[in-house]
Each structure stands twice: as structure tokens, then as C-alpha cells.
Amino acid sequence: MTPLRFTALLAATQLVIARPIAAPAKVTVKQGEQPTATLPKGTPQAHGLATNWTWSESSSVKSVSKNNGVPVSISQVDDLKKFARLATVAYCTDSFQGTSFTCKNYCSDFPGTIVLSTFDTPEYGTVGFIARNDNQKAIYVVYRGSSSTTNFAQDIKFATTSYPAGGEVHLGSFVGIPHADQWKITIFHIIVPGFYENYEESRDLVYNTVVSQMKKGYKLHLIGHSLGGSVAVLQALDFYQNAGFDNSNTITYTYGEPRLGDPDFARYVNKTGLRIFRTISMNDIVPHLPPSAFGYLHHSGEYWIKNSAGDVVLCAIADDDTCADSTVPFTSIPAHLLYWE
Ligand SMILES: *[C@@H]1O[C@H](CO)[C@@H](O)[C@H](O)[C@H]1NC(C)=O
Ligand SMILES: *[C@@H]1O[C@H](CO)[C@@H](O)[C@H](O)[C@H]1NC(C)=O
């Protein structure tokens, strides 16, 4: 994408820019992901990563027992689980009835929630909902992931584009605020004229709804599984830059979030101080895509579900090779769909 297009994009943002957008100096960071071994011949794989490796705490993972992660409290795990359930609800938005938050999975875990809006964008098919809970003083924006994880893992492309605030970000993800659902399609569509009208239309729905609904003491929760996690982070940055939101009123929970950008972008995300809980389930393949060898790096906030009992450690170093990266290349697509339950 040319810088010109970003100029057009920024000019189209009618809201006051509350945060100066300064490009960070280039950073060099260690890219932690070092495959522990090579896959046995014939192992089904995508991009050098196994697609269906059976999780085993002892055999497939290097030094899990020595991982640098710090165990998190039970109440913290409960919190991560709670919002994982809300992320799951984004796959059931069809069953909402008007403003009534009803579905066959976890809606009843969130009593008092009212649906403000659902979205399913026509061109890129980003699906999700916006809801409010006055008991919790919470606004929820929840994004669904790709409808096909298998296609996602196989077809993901690695192209990046410059992010206005610094660094490079995955092209499909950036396009995907809030459009992207299928990265492959998105990446090809970015060059289609007329895209920006579509982009603005959908981004404005989330942005304007949230800005108009946020009251004093309320907290915005941005939540997403898979690609929806990337979109949630990008949307959090958008609120940070354009609405002046910060970690006093915004919190982000992602589950199986792919790598979103390069080290400069990761550093920018870190620097905002936004609270982002980036949960990875065991040997889920998606957080290892795009591979770090392609210049991608995670931002901070890794919470790794390190065993099948569901215990979680906070990994202070992003891409720490003793946390989720220790599973590479023994990864799995099914693990992407298993966040505790
Ligand atoms: C993955 O492996 C499990 C157990 O080995 C097997 O039951 C399942 O069918 C496999 N799934 C795919 C998509 O290959
Ligand atoms: C972001 O923060 C994490 C955690 O403090 C750190 O490990 C990582 O190196 C930082 N990333 C960059 C690019 O500075």
C-alpha cells in the first residue's frame, strides 16, 4: 500500500486525534521462536508447523517445566476464561433476538447484557457484536475469528503494510478493522478501488457506537478469538489514538491471536500501555503465524495455557522461547479451537 492511501485514511478520520502518532525508532529484538526439532517425515504441516500434533506435555515441548512464565492466580484464570466464553458467543450472533442477549452457549453467563449492534460486513465478512452491561459498567465489542481455521492456517499470507503509528502490520489484519475475516481474500481485496468506503462504513459502526455509549466509570472490553483477536487489538489502538482511551477504561482479551506486525509495531503496542491479555492455548498453531522468520513479532501480554489441566502462566517476555514458542513446530489446528472447554 502506498503512503498516499494512509494519508487518505487519516484524513477521512473526522475525530480529533487525541494522541500524537510518533513513529518509534527501529528496534532490534531477538525473535524467540526457534523450532525445537524438525517434524518427522510425512507429518501434515503448514508453513513448517504441524497442523495436528497431539499435545503432550512431556514429549513435544522443550523444557516446559523450566518456562519463564509466572503462574497466574485462579481469579485471573477465571477472568480469562470468562472472556473466552464471551469470545465464543461471537460465533452465535444469529441467535440474538433484538437487543436480547440470547444464545445456545454462554449468553446466560452474562446476565443483564443488552445487544447494541451486530455486524457482518458484506465484503470481508467480519462478524461480531457490540453489547452493554450496566451492572458491570461494561461495553463489549467482540469479534469472531475466521470461519475456517484450516483454510486460515494454510492460506495465510505474510504481506505487511506500514502502520501509521509505527512499524509494519499484517496487511490483512490492518484492512480488517473491522472487515477482515478471511485473510486471503482481504489481502487481495485491498487493491480493489472503493475499499475505503466500505472500511469507513464498518469501522465507524464500532467506533461511533462505543464512543456514544461510554459513560463515566464504564470500561470498554475488546475481545476476539483468532483473527478476531488481531482486529480487537487494532481497534483498541484506534480508540487509544482517536478517542483518547487508555488502560483506565479499555481492556483487551485475545485468544489464539496471530502475530500482528513487526518488532516496531510490537514496540508501539507495548508503549501505549494498553492492557492486552493475549491468551494462547497449549500448542495452538495460529499464534505462530505468520512465522517470526518473516519479520513478525508478538506484542507483550502472553498468557499461556501450558497444560491440559488449564493452568496459565504469564510470560513476561513476548515470544519467550520457553512459553508457547517452545511448542514449535509441534503445533495443532485443533488446539486453536480449544480454550479450556
Ligand atoms: C487429528 O488427530 C486426531 C488424533 O490423532 C484425529 O482423531 C483427528 O482426526 C485428526 N484431525 C485431522 C483434521 O487430521
Ligand atoms: C514488548 O514487551 C515485552 C514484554 O515486556 C517485551 O518482551 C518485548 O521485547 C517488547 N517488544 C518490543 C518490540 O520492544
XYZ file of C-alpha atoms and ligand atoms in Angstrom:
369
model
C 0.000 0.000 0.000
C 1.295 3.471 -0.771
C 1.624 6.135 1.940
C -0.903 8.152 -0.033
C -3.640 5.756 0.858
C -2.860 6.109 4.524
C -2.990 9.855 4.169
C -6.435 9.458 2.708
C -7.405 7.118 5.511
C -6.239 9.501 8.207
C -7.868 12.476 6.543
C -11.111 10.582 6.497
C -10.996 10.158 10.254
C -13.144 13.026 11.343
C -12.454 12.746 15.047
C -9.878 14.732 16.912
C -6.563 12.959 17.096
C -6.016 12.899 20.826
C -2.726 11.061 20.737
C 0.220 12.207 18.726
C 1.297 9.430 16.428
C 5.061 9.285 16.501
C 6.962 6.636 14.650
C 9.275 4.771 17.030
C 12.917 4.351 16.191
C 13.703 0.976 14.637
C 14.168 -1.638 17.282
C 16.111 -4.817 17.083
C 14.802 -7.596 19.231
C 15.555 -11.230 19.482
C 12.980 -13.273 17.658
C 12.473 -16.016 20.149
C 10.892 -18.675 18.014
C 13.440 -21.383 17.399
C 11.999 -24.733 16.318
C 12.904 -27.334 18.896
C 13.298 -30.066 16.306
C 12.277 -30.957 12.797
C 8.986 -32.677 12.186
C 9.011 -36.369 11.401
C 8.719 -37.070 7.679
C 5.159 -37.124 6.458
C 3.717 -35.010 9.286
C 0.812 -32.911 7.989
C 2.040 -29.338 8.154
C 1.602 -25.748 7.016
C 4.487 -23.282 6.835
C 6.746 -25.759 8.614
C 4.334 -26.131 11.532
C 2.480 -29.357 12.302
C -1.245 -28.951 11.796
C -2.434 -31.751 14.061
C 0.238 -32.653 16.572
C -1.253 -34.376 19.597
C -0.478 -32.309 22.662
C 1.861 -33.918 25.089
C 3.415 -32.024 27.927
C 6.381 -34.327 28.145
C 7.337 -35.256 24.625
C 6.563 -32.405 22.282
C 7.659 -29.441 24.287
C 11.109 -28.342 25.260
C 11.613 -27.536 28.934
C 8.081 -26.554 29.816
C 8.920 -27.250 33.402
C 11.629 -24.590 33.154
C 9.482 -21.976 31.474
C 9.972 -18.381 32.493
C 6.250 -17.819 32.859
C 4.853 -16.829 36.226
C 1.765 -18.761 37.342
C -1.282 -16.523 37.489
C -3.903 -16.554 40.213
C -7.079 -18.603 39.998
C -9.184 -15.458 39.857
C -7.093 -14.201 36.946
C -7.586 -17.511 35.128
C -11.328 -17.260 35.813
C -11.298 -13.827 34.241
C -9.522 -15.094 31.124
C -11.976 -17.997 30.898
C -14.962 -15.736 31.310
C -13.967 -13.584 28.361
C -13.061 -16.655 26.305
C -16.730 -17.613 26.703
C -17.769 -14.198 25.503
C -15.443 -14.620 22.501
C -17.292 -17.847 21.726
C -20.624 -16.039 21.752
C -19.456 -14.082 18.689
C -19.949 -17.317 16.731
C -23.662 -17.313 17.688
C -24.789 -13.800 16.876
C -27.530 -15.228 14.644
C -29.461 -16.294 17.719
C -29.652 -12.835 19.283
C -33.232 -11.577 19.419
C -33.302 -7.821 19.056
C -31.430 -6.395 21.998
C -31.853 -9.639 23.926
C -28.566 -11.421 24.532
C -29.702 -14.984 23.947
C -27.785 -17.911 22.511
C -27.216 -21.594 22.964
C -23.809 -21.276 24.565
C -22.667 -18.747 27.151
C -25.035 -15.770 26.975
C -26.600 -16.685 30.308
C -23.181 -16.232 31.952
C -23.563 -12.508 31.299
C -26.915 -11.542 32.834
C -28.039 -8.003 32.190
C -26.233 -7.727 28.870
C -28.073 -5.978 26.060
C -27.093 -6.164 22.423
C -26.453 -2.770 20.860
C -25.478 -3.949 17.424
C -24.228 -6.898 15.453
C -22.131 -6.688 12.330
C -21.302 -8.957 9.426
C -19.596 -6.870 6.833
C -20.654 -7.582 3.274
C -17.308 -7.636 1.554
C -14.908 -9.121 4.082
C -17.338 -10.835 6.386
C -16.076 -9.635 9.752
C -18.611 -10.843 12.262
C -19.177 -9.661 15.787
C -21.313 -7.697 18.172
C -21.389 -4.691 20.444
C -23.149 -5.032 23.799
C -23.518 -3.199 27.092
C -23.886 -4.392 30.650
C -24.929 -1.716 33.120
C -24.439 -3.980 36.152
C -20.821 -4.462 35.153
C -20.459 -0.949 33.726
C -19.070 -2.643 30.667
C -19.194 -2.200 26.921
C -18.249 -5.313 24.978
C -17.039 -5.398 21.393
C -16.492 -8.986 20.394
C -15.059 -10.272 17.108
C -15.346 -13.747 15.709
C -12.421 -15.440 14.034
C -12.217 -16.891 10.583
C -14.925 -19.366 9.722
C -12.354 -21.909 8.645
C -9.250 -22.326 10.740
C -7.859 -24.902 8.368
C -8.033 -22.540 5.427
C -6.744 -19.778 7.618
C -3.660 -21.707 8.661
C -2.950 -22.947 5.160
C -3.741 -19.824 3.216
C -2.407 -17.075 5.422
C -0.223 -14.641 3.546
C 2.638 -12.762 5.107
C 2.498 -9.357 3.432
C 2.731 -6.303 5.656
C 1.911 -2.651 5.248
C 3.143 0.376 7.217
C 1.171 1.217 10.300
C 0.732 4.973 10.756
C 1.924 4.962 14.362
C 4.989 2.906 13.636
C 6.226 -0.346 12.261
C 4.706 -2.765 9.854
C 1.465 -4.592 10.405
C -0.091 -7.589 8.746
C -1.856 -6.328 5.683
C -4.944 -8.448 6.106
C -5.300 -7.541 9.757
C -4.966 -3.866 9.166
C -7.527 -3.954 6.455
C -9.600 -5.934 8.865
C -10.667 -3.203 11.251
C -13.303 -4.477 11.265
C -13.570 -6.109 7.880
C -11.163 -8.959 7.776
C -12.386 -12.435 8.265
C -10.575 -14.366 5.629
C -7.103 -13.017 5.330
C -6.531 -14.457 1.928
C -9.477 -12.671 0.466
C -8.755 -9.490 2.332
C -5.216 -9.254 1.115
C -6.306 -9.433 -2.455
C -9.154 -7.022 -1.904
C -7.038 -4.240 -0.564
C -6.198 -3.200 -4.080
C -9.829 -3.098 -5.159
C -10.961 0.509 -5.636
C -13.799 1.504 -3.377
C -12.475 -0.417 -0.451
C -12.141 2.608 1.768
C -15.806 3.497 1.613
C -16.516 0.042 2.848
C -13.818 0.270 5.505
C -15.016 3.560 6.886
C -18.601 2.442 6.987
C -17.906 -0.548 9.205
C -15.183 0.930 11.352
C -17.487 3.822 12.134
C -20.200 1.498 13.396
C -17.950 0.120 16.124
C -16.205 3.376 16.820
C -19.263 5.622 16.987
C -21.401 3.147 18.900
C -18.743 2.750 21.555
C -17.931 6.441 21.839
C -21.623 7.297 22.218
C -22.220 4.550 24.799
C -19.200 5.041 27.036
C -20.241 6.694 30.278
C -18.158 7.706 33.225
C -16.857 4.670 35.067
C -17.580 2.297 32.188
C -14.967 0.017 30.757
C -14.590 -0.982 27.134
C -13.772 -4.660 26.631
C -12.429 -5.586 23.209
C -12.451 -9.323 22.754
C -11.673 -11.685 19.929
C -10.696 -15.197 19.035
C -8.142 -15.865 16.307
C -8.154 -13.217 13.608
C -10.837 -11.508 15.716
C -8.123 -11.024 18.339
C -5.967 -9.091 15.875
C -8.908 -6.944 14.929
C -9.623 -6.312 18.637
C -6.055 -5.093 19.206
C -6.113 -2.828 16.161
C -9.447 -1.443 17.268
C -8.056 -0.833 20.779
C -5.220 1.174 19.232
C -7.747 3.125 17.187
C -9.643 4.088 20.379
C -6.351 4.952 22.048
C -5.251 7.193 19.205
C -8.531 8.808 18.259
C -10.777 8.776 21.318
C -8.115 9.178 23.987
C -8.991 5.846 25.614
C -6.295 4.234 27.724
C -5.878 1.421 30.193
C -8.119 3.151 32.726
C -11.156 2.452 30.573
C -10.092 -0.115 27.968
C -9.090 -3.739 28.262
C -8.459 -6.263 25.514
C -8.656 -10.043 25.633
C -7.458 -12.108 22.698
C -7.429 -15.881 22.263
C -5.193 -17.501 19.689
C -4.198 -14.154 18.225
C -1.876 -14.447 15.218
C 1.233 -12.289 15.033
C 0.045 -8.884 14.064
C 3.116 -6.971 12.997
C 6.838 -6.434 13.092
C 9.050 -5.557 16.104
C 8.483 -1.810 15.700
C 4.753 -2.322 15.707
C 5.050 -4.630 18.739
C 7.041 -1.966 20.499
C 4.416 0.626 19.685
C 1.677 -1.595 21.099
C 3.778 -2.137 24.237
C 4.399 1.584 24.587
C 0.725 2.508 24.605
C 0.463 0.763 27.972
C -2.905 -0.653 26.935
C -3.823 -3.757 28.884
C -3.927 -6.640 26.446
C -4.335 -10.190 27.663
C -3.120 -12.366 24.817
C -4.009 -15.948 25.704
C -2.518 -18.911 23.844
C -3.813 -22.426 24.338
C -1.072 -25.052 24.550
C 0.238 -25.777 21.032
C -2.319 -23.713 19.089
C -0.783 -23.150 15.659
C -2.228 -19.704 14.942
C -0.125 -17.584 17.365
C 2.938 -18.868 15.465
C 1.656 -17.397 12.224
C 2.981 -15.579 10.391
C 6.287 -17.173 11.442
C 8.786 -14.876 13.142
C 11.224 -15.722 10.338
C 9.065 -13.448 8.185
C 9.776 -10.500 10.455
C 6.759 -10.798 12.729
C 6.844 -10.428 16.489
C 4.159 -10.510 19.174
C 3.378 -7.586 21.426
C 3.502 -8.197 25.169
C 0.845 -9.857 27.281
C 1.219 -13.585 26.604
C -0.844 -15.760 28.919
C -0.014 -19.327 28.035
C -2.276 -22.238 28.925
C 0.650 -24.534 29.467
C -1.034 -27.857 30.125
C -4.209 -29.787 29.583
C -5.234 -29.063 33.179
C -5.681 -25.479 32.019
C -3.000 -23.842 34.178
C -1.878 -20.463 32.928
C 1.440 -18.661 33.122
C 2.138 -15.042 32.298
C 5.169 -14.845 30.049
C 6.904 -11.556 30.750
C 8.903 -11.699 27.534
C 6.960 -11.629 24.269
C 7.887 -14.610 22.098
C 9.717 -16.201 25.015
C 11.038 -19.475 23.709
C 10.170 -21.275 26.924
C 6.479 -20.342 26.694
C 4.147 -21.010 23.746
C 7.036 -20.746 21.289
C 8.568 -23.818 22.911
C 5.948 -25.932 21.148
C 7.191 -25.022 17.651
C 6.999 -26.887 15.285
C 4.753 -29.337 17.191
C 1.640 -27.259 16.756
C -2.002 -28.029 16.124
C -5.072 -26.575 14.490
C -7.494 -28.397 16.821
C -5.785 -26.678 19.797
C -6.841 -23.375 18.252
C -10.436 -24.300 18.936
C -9.825 -25.451 22.491
C -9.536 -22.662 25.035
C -10.157 -24.616 28.220
C -13.531 -26.014 27.211
C -6.041 -35.019 14.352
O -5.559 -36.069 15.171
C -6.556 -36.731 15.903
C -5.885 -37.679 16.887
O -4.656 -38.124 16.423
C -7.510 -37.415 14.950
O -8.526 -38.077 15.654
C -8.117 -36.361 14.053
O -8.944 -36.935 13.076
C -7.045 -35.538 13.353
N -7.689 -34.421 12.678
C -7.305 -34.019 11.480
C -8.035 -32.837 10.932
O -6.416 -34.541 10.843
C 7.174 -5.714 24.319
O 7.106 -6.003 25.687
C 7.509 -7.319 26.034
C 7.227 -7.514 27.476
O 7.813 -6.519 28.267
C 8.986 -7.498 25.680
O 9.399 -8.801 25.975
C 9.151 -7.259 24.207
O 10.503 -7.345 23.868
C 8.613 -5.885 23.848
N 8.673 -5.777 22.406
C 9.402 -4.862 21.799
C 9.419 -4.954 20.332
O 10.029 -3.995 22.385
